[in-house]
DNA sequence: AGAAGCTCGTACTTGGATGTACGAGTTAGG
DNA sequence: CCTAACTCGTACATCCAAGTACGAGCTTCT
């Protein structure tokens, strides 16, 4: 009953194939959720049958891709220093992992309909929690707004990150400018409104 | 060459069927982009063959749904008073038509892969332009930020609106609170950052 | 080197969705 | 009230992707 390592014996080349397949699945599915098994196999540079040898069904492949991306995400996220000013922490977090966040979100969306809903919720819980914790901390010290439901704040971060990834994918935005844009946008969403609008209101007409 | 009214003669019951089909297509496809022709027909309360009688292919049905939703959107949008303070105008716009914006966006996404990319861009141009104009106006009078690309600002509005619709769809948010949340969120994104953060910075450590 | 393990092409089955063909019954409208 | 238009079920032809079966040839590990 060893928790990981289900099969103690697996040849090195098989290990390699699996790695390439999972990696290709992540890349392909996050761009096109309805990608064919065949497309993924080609992207991985292996034959379709090899793929089926390791993942008996599409569902298992999708799950493996999601788990892998999430594991990666966890690792990256936990390497980020989230202490200090919540705004700075958020900037660091987005800067170093918006691309991973976007991928995970896309993959989870791809899993919709393939994986049972409960499983998706479970898988998504980890990364979400990390973002949520940070937001809560920012709220507690007065940095972040408290006038909107926390669920909404967490999710809107995901939506915006996903949108940014779309912009890059569609070529409307250049990869290097994204991080800064994202940080600025999400800052604006989360930071407490300074004090209402009247401060700098100007009459609409003379 | 009469612009509209391609077929002068069409029976009243046919007209009724078409209306029900298009309406059902809008509702169904905006919830599930991959809905079956059969599902749509059932939702419309007509037989599948009746549907095919009016829309020879899936593509034509999708197109009709998109066009109808967009026409509706245009009508609603143009009824909104967009003069005066840009923030207020934006609030009015979102308040009266976020649901339509969300539907159009979802439908356009459903059309991805069914309709040629160019056609989608053309169809999307109208509504987008209206939002873009409003943002530009706000920028011109100093209400809205100018430190981020206008394309991003326009699109992020769409992403957030779409996200809000998702929240409602998933039951995480209640239909009546959405509009206010949306307005607050999008305000924060668009309004010019008051002057940077240093205003209320606090030292992270003594 | 030799057996077990892995790769991967070809070919087949199955399942779901699109679109076509036919035709009998129903409804609108002059 | 009679005809053209419309509805819609059954049945059929395709197509596409998923998954299965088989087997020949190539690695890895001991």
GROMACS .gro file of C-alpha atoms (C1' of nucleotides) in nm:
model
  472
    1UNK     CA    1   0.000   0.000   0.000
    2UNK     CA    2   0.275   0.243  -0.085
    3UNK     CA    3   0.101   0.570  -0.161
    4UNK     CA    4   0.285   0.667  -0.480
    5UNK     CA    5   0.482   0.442  -0.718
    6UNK     CA    6   0.205   0.200  -0.805
    7UNK     CA    7   0.432  -0.004  -1.034
    8UNK     CA    8   0.778  -0.053  -0.888
    9UNK     CA    9   0.905  -0.188  -1.219
   10UNK     CA   10   0.887   0.025  -1.529
   11UNK     CA   11   1.146   0.060  -1.793
   12UNK     CA   12   1.328   0.385  -1.854
   13UNK     CA   13   1.193   0.432  -2.205
   14UNK     CA   14   0.838   0.390  -2.080
   15UNK     CA   15   0.901   0.654  -1.817
   16UNK     CA   16   1.027   0.884  -2.089
   17UNK     CA   17   0.725   0.823  -2.311
   18UNK     CA   18   0.488   0.892  -2.028
   19UNK     CA   19   0.661   1.216  -1.948
   20UNK     CA   20   0.645   1.330  -2.310
   21UNK     CA   21   0.281   1.233  -2.338
   22UNK     CA   22   0.175   1.414  -2.025
   23UNK     CA   23   0.369   1.720  -2.124
   24UNK     CA   24   0.219   1.719  -2.472
   25UNK     CA   25  -0.127   1.668  -2.328
   26UNK     CA   26  -0.084   1.970  -2.105
   27UNK     CA   27   0.034   2.188  -2.388
   28UNK     CA   28  -0.222   2.069  -2.638
   29UNK     CA   29  -0.528   2.053  -2.415
   30UNK     CA   30  -0.470   2.390  -2.258
   31UNK     CA   31  -0.479   2.539  -2.607
   32UNK     CA   32  -0.761   2.327  -2.740
   33UNK     CA   33  -0.974   2.140  -2.486
   34UNK     CA   34  -1.118   1.914  -2.753
   35UNK     CA   35  -0.791   1.797  -2.897
   36UNK     CA   36  -0.792   1.442  -3.026
   37UNK     CA   37  -0.600   1.161  -2.866
   38UNK     CA   38  -0.426   1.133  -3.197
   39UNK     CA   39  -0.321   1.497  -3.197
   40UNK     CA   40  -0.178   1.461  -2.850
   41UNK     CA   41   0.012   1.149  -2.948
   42UNK     CA   42   0.157   1.325  -3.250
   43UNK     CA   43   0.250   1.626  -3.039
   44UNK     CA   44   0.427   1.392  -2.802
   45UNK     CA   45   0.607   1.225  -3.087
   46UNK     CA   46   0.473   0.880  -3.006
   47UNK     CA   47   0.227   0.651  -3.177
   48UNK     CA   48  -0.133   0.646  -3.073
   49UNK     CA   49  -0.102   0.291  -2.952
   50UNK     CA   50   0.184   0.374  -2.725
   51UNK     CA   51  -0.032   0.636  -2.567
   52UNK     CA   52  -0.314   0.388  -2.514
   53UNK     CA   53  -0.061   0.154  -2.362
   54UNK     CA   54  -0.012   0.395  -2.075
   55UNK     CA   55  -0.349   0.568  -2.057
   56UNK     CA   56  -0.635   0.329  -2.124
   57UNK     CA   57  -0.885   0.605  -2.172
   58UNK     CA   58  -0.908   0.971  -2.253
   59UNK     CA   59  -1.031   1.045  -1.904
   60UNK     CA   60  -0.719   0.902  -1.744
   61UNK     CA   61  -0.499   1.103  -1.974
   62UNK     CA   62  -0.681   1.424  -1.899
   63UNK     CA   63  -0.664   1.356  -1.531
   64UNK     CA   64  -0.293   1.287  -1.549
   65UNK     CA   65  -0.238   1.613  -1.735
   66UNK     CA   66  -0.438   1.810  -1.483
   67UNK     CA   67  -0.267   1.651  -1.186
   68UNK     CA   68   0.073   1.713  -1.335
   69UNK     CA   69   0.001   2.077  -1.409
   70UNK     CA   70  -0.140   2.128  -1.063
   71UNK     CA   71   0.158   1.961  -0.900
   72UNK     CA   72   0.382   2.195  -1.097
   73UNK     CA   73   0.169   2.485  -0.994
   74UNK     CA   74   0.184   2.392  -0.628
   75UNK     CA   75   0.560   2.367  -0.645
   76UNK     CA   76   0.599   2.703  -0.811
   77UNK     CA   77   0.349   2.871  -0.587
   78UNK     CA   78   0.502   2.742  -0.272
   79UNK     CA   79   0.839   2.874  -0.383
   80UNK     CA   80   0.698   3.225  -0.395
   81UNK     CA   81   0.750   3.449  -0.097
   82UNK     CA   82   0.400   3.548   0.009
   83UNK     CA   83   0.494   3.742   0.317
   84UNK     CA   84   0.513   4.117   0.348
   85UNK     CA   85   0.282   4.364   0.180
   86UNK     CA   86  -0.006   4.177   0.022
   87UNK     CA   87   0.016   4.382  -0.296
   88UNK     CA   88   0.380   4.299  -0.343
   89UNK     CA   89   0.316   3.936  -0.262
   90UNK     CA   90   0.041   3.926  -0.519
   91UNK     CA   91   0.269   4.084  -0.776
   92UNK     CA   92   0.535   3.824  -0.710
   93UNK     CA   93   0.283   3.546  -0.731
   94UNK     CA   94   0.140   3.661  -1.062
   95UNK     CA   95   0.474   3.742  -1.207
   96UNK     CA   96   0.616   3.399  -1.147
   97UNK     CA   97   0.316   3.185  -1.213
   98UNK     CA   98   0.042   3.350  -1.414
   99UNK     CA   99   0.125   3.122  -1.701
  100UNK     CA  100   0.087   2.817  -1.482
  101UNK     CA  101  -0.234   2.948  -1.334
  102UNK     CA  102  -0.369   3.004  -1.681
  103UNK     CA  103  -0.271   2.658  -1.792
  104UNK     CA  104  -0.430   2.494  -1.491
  105UNK     CA  105  -0.750   2.684  -1.540
  106UNK     CA  106  -0.765   2.593  -1.907
  107UNK     CA  107  -0.694   2.231  -1.829
  108UNK     CA  108  -0.957   2.218  -1.563
  109UNK     CA  109  -1.201   2.360  -1.814
  110UNK     CA  110  -1.094   2.090  -2.058
  111UNK     CA  111  -1.165   1.834  -1.792
  112UNK     CA  112  -1.520   1.958  -1.759
  113UNK     CA  113  -1.737   1.689  -1.905
  114UNK     CA  114  -1.458   1.433  -1.905
  115UNK     CA  115  -1.400   1.413  -1.534
  116UNK     CA  116  -1.674   1.399  -1.272
  117UNK     CA  117  -1.754   1.741  -1.132
  118UNK     CA  118  -1.658   1.647  -0.779
  119UNK     CA  119  -1.312   1.537  -0.884
  120UNK     CA  120  -1.259   1.870  -1.059
  121UNK     CA  121  -1.358   2.062  -0.752
  122UNK     CA  122  -1.118   1.861  -0.540
  123UNK     CA  123  -0.829   1.914  -0.776
  124UNK     CA  124  -0.896   2.281  -0.807
  125UNK     CA  125  -0.914   2.331  -0.435
  126UNK     CA  126  -0.539   2.348  -0.370
  127UNK     CA  127  -0.425   2.634  -0.592
  128UNK     CA  128  -0.745   2.823  -0.531
  129UNK     CA  129  -0.687   2.807  -0.160
  130UNK     CA  130  -0.347   2.964  -0.195
  131UNK     CA  131  -0.485   3.262  -0.380
  132UNK     CA  132  -0.773   3.283  -0.140
  133UNK     CA  133  -0.544   3.285   0.162
  134UNK     CA  134  -0.344   3.568   0.020
  135UNK     CA  135  -0.653   3.770  -0.050
  136UNK     CA  136  -0.787   3.708   0.298
  137UNK     CA  137  -0.463   3.822   0.448
  138UNK     CA  138  -0.473   4.139   0.241
  139UNK     CA  139  -0.828   4.196   0.357
  140UNK     CA  140  -0.735   4.144   0.718
  141UNK     CA  141  -0.471   4.415   0.712
  142UNK     CA  142  -0.687   4.656   0.519
  143UNK     CA  143  -0.499   4.636   0.192
  144UNK     CA  144  -0.768   4.460  -0.006
  145UNK     CA  145  -1.132   4.540  -0.038
  146UNK     CA  146  -1.395   4.366   0.165
  147UNK     CA  147  -1.703   4.498  -0.009
  148UNK     CA  148  -1.727   4.205  -0.251
  149UNK     CA  149  -1.767   3.835  -0.178
  150UNK     CA  150  -1.436   3.654  -0.139
  151UNK     CA  151  -1.547   3.384  -0.380
  152UNK     CA  152  -1.596   3.642  -0.648
  153UNK     CA  153  -1.258   3.798  -0.585
  154UNK     CA  154  -1.082   3.465  -0.609
  155UNK     CA  155  -1.263   3.364  -0.923
  156UNK     CA  156  -1.229   3.694  -1.098
  157UNK     CA  157  -0.854   3.662  -1.060
  158UNK     CA  158  -0.879   3.334  -1.246
  159UNK     CA  159  -1.098   3.480  -1.517
  160UNK     CA  160  -0.863   3.767  -1.576
  161UNK     CA  161  -0.554   3.548  -1.580
  162UNK     CA  162  -0.725   3.319  -1.824
  163UNK     CA  163  -0.817   3.618  -2.036
  164UNK     CA  164  -0.460   3.735  -2.043
  165UNK     CA  165  -0.349   3.395  -2.163
  166UNK     CA  166  -0.610   3.420  -2.439
  167UNK     CA  167  -0.474   3.755  -2.547
  168UNK     CA  168  -0.128   3.611  -2.580
  169UNK     CA  169  -0.258   3.305  -2.757
  170UNK     CA  170  -0.446   3.521  -3.005
  171UNK     CA  171  -0.142   3.733  -3.064
  172UNK     CA  172  -0.313   4.048  -2.939
  173UNK     CA  173  -0.062   4.086  -2.663
  174UNK     CA  174   0.304   4.020  -2.640
  175UNK     CA  175   0.430   3.777  -2.383
  176UNK     CA  176   0.662   4.019  -2.214
  177UNK     CA  177   0.407   4.288  -2.141
  178UNK     CA  178   0.146   4.053  -2.000
  179UNK     CA  179   0.279   4.016  -1.649
  180UNK     CA  180   0.286   4.388  -1.585
  181UNK     CA  181  -0.060   4.437  -1.731
  182UNK     CA  182  -0.196   4.154  -1.527
  183UNK     CA  183  -0.048   4.283  -1.205
  184UNK     CA  184  -0.185   4.630  -1.267
  185UNK     CA  185  -0.530   4.500  -1.354
  186UNK     CA  186  -0.563   4.264  -1.063
  187UNK     CA  187  -0.426   4.520  -0.823
  188UNK     CA  188  -0.703   4.753  -0.927
  189UNK     CA  189  -0.962   4.487  -0.870
  190UNK     CA  190  -0.843   4.384  -0.527
  191UNK     CA  191  -0.719   4.701  -0.367
  192UNK     CA  192  -0.974   4.877  -0.154
  193UNK     CA  193  -1.141   5.166  -0.338
  194UNK     CA  194  -0.960   5.470  -0.211
  195UNK     CA  195  -1.266   5.652  -0.079
  196UNK     CA  196  -1.529   5.674  -0.344
  197UNK     CA  197  -1.519   5.874  -0.657
  198UNK     CA  198  -1.608   6.229  -0.558
  199UNK     CA  199  -1.246   6.307  -0.487
  200UNK     CA  200  -1.162   6.397  -0.841
  201UNK     CA  201  -1.498   6.447  -0.995
  202UNK     CA  202  -1.527   6.719  -1.249
  203UNK     CA  203  -1.842   6.874  -1.387
  204UNK     CA  204  -1.940   6.714  -1.714
  205UNK     CA  205  -2.006   7.049  -1.877
  206UNK     CA  206  -1.915   7.414  -1.816
  207UNK     CA  207  -3.233   4.386  -5.391
  208UNK     CA  208  -3.438   4.448  -5.087
  209UNK     CA  209  -3.192   4.426  -4.799
  210UNK     CA  210  -3.400   4.229  -4.552
  211UNK     CA  211  -3.705   4.005  -4.614
  212UNK     CA  212  -3.542   3.748  -4.836
  213UNK     CA  213  -3.862   3.541  -4.868
  214UNK     CA  214  -4.171   3.754  -4.899
  215UNK     CA  215  -4.400   3.451  -4.851
  216UNK     CA  216  -4.371   3.244  -4.539
  217UNK     CA  217  -4.652   3.106  -4.335
  218UNK     CA  218  -4.721   3.228  -3.986
  219UNK     CA  219  -4.653   2.892  -3.821
  220UNK     CA  220  -4.316   2.871  -3.992
  221UNK     CA  221  -4.234   3.214  -3.863
  222UNK     CA  222  -4.326   3.100  -3.516
  223UNK     CA  223  -4.115   2.786  -3.539
  224UNK     CA  224  -3.814   2.980  -3.653
  225UNK     CA  225  -3.849   3.222  -3.367
  226UNK     CA  226  -3.872   2.940  -3.114
  227UNK     CA  227  -3.575   2.762  -3.265
  228UNK     CA  228  -3.352   3.065  -3.267
  229UNK     CA  229  -3.449   3.151  -2.916
  230UNK     CA  230  -3.384   2.797  -2.796
  231UNK     CA  231  -3.053   2.791  -2.979
  232UNK     CA  232  -2.946   3.108  -2.803
  233UNK     CA  233  -3.040   2.976  -2.463
  234UNK     CA  234  -2.896   2.632  -2.512
  235UNK     CA  235  -2.574   2.720  -2.690
  236UNK     CA  236  -2.482   2.998  -2.452
  237UNK     CA  237  -2.497   2.742  -2.171
  238UNK     CA  238  -2.335   2.457  -2.359
  239UNK     CA  239  -2.151   2.542  -2.679
  240UNK     CA  240  -2.150   2.182  -2.790
  241UNK     CA  241  -2.519   2.123  -2.758
  242UNK     CA  242  -2.663   1.881  -3.011
  243UNK     CA  243  -2.899   1.983  -3.288
  244UNK     CA  244  -3.138   1.742  -3.130
  245UNK     CA  245  -3.112   1.906  -2.789
  246UNK     CA  246  -3.183   2.242  -2.943
  247UNK     CA  247  -3.482   2.109  -3.130
  248UNK     CA  248  -3.621   1.954  -2.812
  249UNK     CA  249  -3.562   2.277  -2.622
  250UNK     CA  250  -3.752   2.460  -2.891
  251UNK     CA  251  -4.034   2.210  -2.874
  252UNK     CA  252  -4.010   2.113  -3.240
  253UNK     CA  253  -3.896   1.802  -3.420
  254UNK     CA  254  -3.543   1.774  -3.545
  255UNK     CA  255  -3.668   1.762  -3.902
  256UNK     CA  256  -3.855   2.084  -3.866
  257UNK     CA  257  -3.537   2.245  -3.755
  258UNK     CA  258  -3.349   2.113  -4.055
  259UNK     CA  259  -3.626   2.245  -4.271
  260UNK     CA  260  -3.531   2.597  -4.174
  261UNK     CA  261  -3.161   2.563  -4.105
  262UNK     CA  262  -2.990   2.326  -4.346
  263UNK     CA  263  -2.677   2.301  -4.137
  264UNK     CA  264  -2.550   2.352  -3.788
  265UNK     CA  265  -2.338   2.643  -3.904
  266UNK     CA  266  -2.641   2.832  -4.030
  267UNK     CA  267  -2.824   2.776  -3.705
  268UNK     CA  268  -2.533   2.896  -3.497
  269UNK     CA  269  -2.495   3.198  -3.716
  270UNK     CA  270  -2.864   3.279  -3.688
  271UNK     CA  271  -2.843   3.253  -3.309
  272UNK     CA  272  -2.541   3.477  -3.290
  273UNK     CA  273  -2.689   3.735  -3.524
  274UNK     CA  274  -3.012   3.739  -3.329
  275UNK     CA  275  -2.838   3.783  -2.997
  276UNK     CA  276  -2.620   4.055  -3.135
  277UNK     CA  277  -2.916   4.235  -3.288
  278UNK     CA  278  -3.084   4.223  -2.949
  279UNK     CA  279  -2.770   4.347  -2.789
  280UNK     CA  280  -2.737   4.635  -3.027
  281UNK     CA  281  -3.093   4.736  -2.963
  282UNK     CA  282  -3.052   4.727  -2.587
  283UNK     CA  283  -2.720   4.901  -2.594
  284UNK     CA  284  -2.836   5.179  -2.815
  285UNK     CA  285  -3.124   5.243  -2.578
  286UNK     CA  286  -2.881   5.315  -2.297
  287UNK     CA  287  -2.790   5.673  -2.226
  288UNK     CA  288  -2.415   5.684  -2.261
  289UNK     CA  289  -2.370   6.055  -2.209
  290UNK     CA  290  -2.255   6.224  -1.891
  291UNK     CA  291  -1.997   6.089  -1.651
  292UNK     CA  292  -1.828   5.789  -1.805
  293UNK     CA  293  -1.848   5.594  -1.479
  294UNK     CA  294  -2.220   5.644  -1.455
  295UNK     CA  295  -2.266   5.561  -1.819
  296UNK     CA  296  -2.072   5.241  -1.772
  297UNK     CA  297  -2.282   5.150  -1.473
  298UNK     CA  298  -2.599   5.201  -1.673
  299UNK     CA  299  -2.464   4.998  -1.958
  300UNK     CA  300  -2.364   4.706  -1.743
  301UNK     CA  301  -2.674   4.720  -1.538
  302UNK     CA  302  -2.906   4.694  -1.832
  303UNK     CA  303  -2.717   4.460  -2.053
  304UNK     CA  304  -2.454   4.253  -1.878
  305UNK     CA  305  -2.667   3.948  -1.930
  306UNK     CA  306  -2.686   4.015  -2.301
  307UNK     CA  307  -2.316   4.084  -2.323
  308UNK     CA  308  -2.247   3.758  -2.149
  309UNK     CA  309  -2.477   3.568  -2.382
  310UNK     CA  310  -2.323   3.719  -2.692
  311UNK     CA  311  -1.975   3.639  -2.573
  312UNK     CA  312  -2.068   3.281  -2.493
  313UNK     CA  313  -2.238   3.243  -2.829
  314UNK     CA  314  -1.945   3.385  -3.015
  315UNK     CA  315  -1.725   3.136  -2.832
  316UNK     CA  316  -1.965   2.860  -2.935
  317UNK     CA  317  -1.929   2.978  -3.292
  318UNK     CA  318  -1.554   2.934  -3.274
  319UNK     CA  319  -1.475   2.639  -3.492
  320UNK     CA  320  -1.817   2.637  -3.654
  321UNK     CA  321  -1.801   2.973  -3.822
  322UNK     CA  322  -1.499   3.107  -4.010
  323UNK     CA  323  -1.279   3.325  -3.793
  324UNK     CA  324  -1.328   3.632  -4.010
  325UNK     CA  325  -1.704   3.613  -3.982
  326UNK     CA  326  -1.678   3.599  -3.604
  327UNK     CA  327  -1.458   3.904  -3.594
  328UNK     CA  328  -1.702   4.095  -3.812
  329UNK     CA  329  -1.998   4.002  -3.598
  330UNK     CA  330  -1.822   4.087  -3.279
  331UNK     CA  331  -1.707   4.423  -3.404
  332UNK     CA  332  -2.034   4.609  -3.339
  333UNK     CA  333  -2.089   4.555  -2.967
  334UNK     CA  334  -1.719   4.571  -2.894
  335UNK     CA  335  -1.696   4.907  -3.061
  336UNK     CA  336  -1.965   5.046  -2.837
  337UNK     CA  337  -1.779   4.947  -2.524
  338UNK     CA  338  -1.455   5.069  -2.672
  339UNK     CA  339  -1.601   5.408  -2.756
  340UNK     CA  340  -1.722   5.454  -2.404
  341UNK     CA  341  -1.384   5.363  -2.263
  342UNK     CA  342  -1.209   5.599  -2.500
  343UNK     CA  343  -1.437   5.878  -2.398
  344UNK     CA  344  -1.363   5.810  -2.035
  345UNK     CA  345  -0.995   5.814  -2.108
  346UNK     CA  346  -1.020   6.140  -2.295
  347UNK     CA  347  -1.174   6.320  -2.001
  348UNK     CA  348  -0.936   6.167  -1.751
  349UNK     CA  349  -1.186   5.937  -1.584
  350UNK     CA  350  -1.039   5.612  -1.707
  351UNK     CA  351  -0.684   5.493  -1.701
  352UNK     CA  352  -0.457   5.520  -2.000
  353UNK     CA  353  -0.168   5.313  -1.873
  354UNK     CA  354  -0.295   4.988  -2.023
  355UNK     CA  355  -0.367   4.904  -2.386
  356UNK     CA  356  -0.723   4.984  -2.489
  357UNK     CA  357  -0.762   4.639  -2.643
  358UNK     CA  358  -0.689   4.482  -2.310
  359UNK     CA  359  -0.934   4.706  -2.130
  360UNK     CA  360  -1.211   4.623  -2.373
  361UNK     CA  361  -1.145   4.252  -2.359
  362UNK     CA  362  -1.104   4.232  -1.987
  363UNK     CA  363  -1.451   4.376  -1.953
  364UNK     CA  364  -1.576   4.088  -2.162
  365UNK     CA  365  -1.385   3.833  -1.961
  366UNK     CA  366  -1.518   3.963  -1.635
  367UNK     CA  367  -1.875   3.982  -1.758
  368UNK     CA  368  -1.846   3.631  -1.885
  369UNK     CA  369  -1.707   3.523  -1.553
  370UNK     CA  370  -1.997   3.677  -1.372
  371UNK     CA  371  -2.237   3.487  -1.590
  372UNK     CA  372  -2.049   3.169  -1.502
  373UNK     CA  373  -2.085   3.242  -1.133
  374UNK     CA  374  -2.457   3.275  -1.170
  375UNK     CA  375  -2.477   2.968  -1.386
  376UNK     CA  376  -2.285   2.767  -1.127
  377UNK     CA  377  -2.506   2.893  -0.851
  378UNK     CA  378  -2.220   3.061  -0.668
  379UNK     CA  379  -2.379   3.396  -0.705
  380UNK     CA  380  -2.730   3.515  -0.693
  381UNK     CA  381  -2.874   3.690  -0.994
  382UNK     CA  382  -2.969   4.003  -0.810
  383UNK     CA  383  -2.630   4.081  -0.661
  384UNK     CA  384  -2.440   4.032  -0.982
  385UNK     CA  385  -2.500   4.368  -1.143
  386UNK     CA  386  -2.368   4.562  -0.846
  387UNK     CA  387  -2.065   4.338  -0.810
  388UNK     CA  388  -1.992   4.367  -1.177
  389UNK     CA  389  -2.016   4.742  -1.175
  390UNK     CA  390  -1.787   4.770  -0.875
  391UNK     CA  391  -1.532   4.533  -1.023
  392UNK     CA  392  -1.519   4.689  -1.365
  393UNK     CA  393  -1.508   5.037  -1.218
  394UNK     CA  394  -1.197   4.939  -1.030
  395UNK     CA  395  -1.037   4.806  -1.343
  396UNK     CA  396  -1.108   5.107  -1.558
  397UNK     CA  397  -1.081   5.401  -1.327
  398UNK     CA  398  -0.743   5.569  -1.321
  399UNK     CA  399  -0.529   5.457  -1.029
  400UNK     CA  400  -0.561   5.737  -0.780
  401UNK     CA  401  -0.189   5.811  -0.755
  402UNK     CA  402   0.001   5.496  -0.684
  403UNK     CA  403   0.008   5.309  -0.361
  404UNK     CA  404   0.260   5.500  -0.154
  405UNK     CA  405  -0.019   5.709  -0.018
  406UNK     CA  406  -0.109   5.458   0.246
  407UNK     CA  407   0.194   5.239   0.249
  408UNK     CA  408   0.296   5.097   0.579
  409UNK     CA  409   0.639   4.960   0.659
  410UNK     CA  410   0.641   4.585   0.644
  411UNK     CA  411   0.856   4.561   0.951
  412UNK     CA  412   0.970   4.788   1.237
  413DA     C1'  413   2.253  -1.262  -2.506
  414DG     C1'  414   1.797  -1.356  -2.400
  415DA     C1'  415   1.350  -1.275  -2.198
  416DA     C1'  416   1.048  -0.936  -2.057
  417DG     C1'  417   0.888  -0.500  -2.159
  418DC     C1'  418   0.790  -0.133  -2.482
  419DT     C1'  419   0.674   0.082  -2.945
  420DC     C1'  420   0.360   0.144  -3.291
  421DG     C1'  421   0.135   0.037  -3.757
  422DT     C1'  422  -0.287  -0.173  -3.954
  423DA     C1'  423  -0.733  -0.301  -3.914
  424DC     C1'  424  -1.164  -0.347  -3.684
  425DT     C1'  425  -1.574  -0.234  -3.369
  426DT     C1'  426  -1.862   0.088  -3.153
  427DG     C1'  427  -2.100   0.507  -3.052
  428DG     C1'  428  -2.267   0.956  -3.122
  429DA     C1'  429  -2.375   1.338  -3.420
  430DT     C1'  430  -2.467   1.539  -3.876
  431DG     C1'  431  -2.725   1.552  -4.268
  432DT     C1'  432  -3.052   1.320  -4.639
  433DA     C1'  433  -3.470   1.078  -4.816
  434DC     C1'  434  -3.931   0.970  -4.795
  435DG     C1'  435  -4.391   1.024  -4.679
  436DA     C1'  436  -4.808   1.064  -4.405
  437DG     C1'  437  -5.062   1.391  -4.135
  438DT     C1'  438  -5.170   1.885  -4.009
  439DT     C1'  439  -5.236   2.384  -4.065
  440DA     C1'  440  -5.268   2.833  -4.279
  441DG     C1'  441  -5.471   3.136  -4.602
  442DG     C1'  442  -5.674   3.284  -5.044
  443DC     C1'  443  -6.253   2.427  -4.892
  444DC     C1'  444  -5.873   2.310  -5.129
  445DT     C1'  445  -5.403   2.357  -5.208
  446DA     C1'  446  -4.956   2.478  -5.091
  447DA     C1'  447  -4.682   2.508  -4.707
  448DC     C1'  448  -4.537   2.320  -4.290
  449DT     C1'  449  -4.456   1.951  -3.922
  450DC     C1'  450  -4.216   1.565  -3.789
  451DG     C1'  451  -4.136   1.052  -3.731
  452DT     C1'  452  -3.865   0.662  -3.921
  453DA     C1'  453  -3.503   0.511  -4.160
  454DC     C1'  454  -3.068   0.550  -4.376
  455DA     C1'  455  -2.594   0.715  -4.519
  456DT     C1'  456  -2.165   0.938  -4.347
  457DC     C1'  457  -1.822   1.089  -4.069
  458DC     C1'  458  -1.524   1.126  -3.683
  459DA     C1'  459  -1.316   1.000  -3.262
  460DA     C1'  460  -1.263   0.645  -2.904
  461DG     C1'  461  -1.124   0.217  -2.786
  462DT     C1'  462  -0.977  -0.299  -2.897
  463DA     C1'  463  -0.708  -0.671  -3.113
  464DC     C1'  464  -0.311  -0.850  -3.306
  465DG     C1'  465   0.152  -0.888  -3.407
  466DA     C1'  466   0.609  -0.765  -3.586
  467DG     C1'  467   1.017  -0.529  -3.445
  468DC     C1'  468   1.294  -0.269  -3.120
  469DT     C1'  469   1.485  -0.147  -2.634
  470DT     C1'  470   1.616  -0.224  -2.168
  471DC     C1'  471   1.777  -0.469  -1.784
  472DT     C1'  472   1.976  -0.852  -1.571
   0.00000   0.00000   0.00000
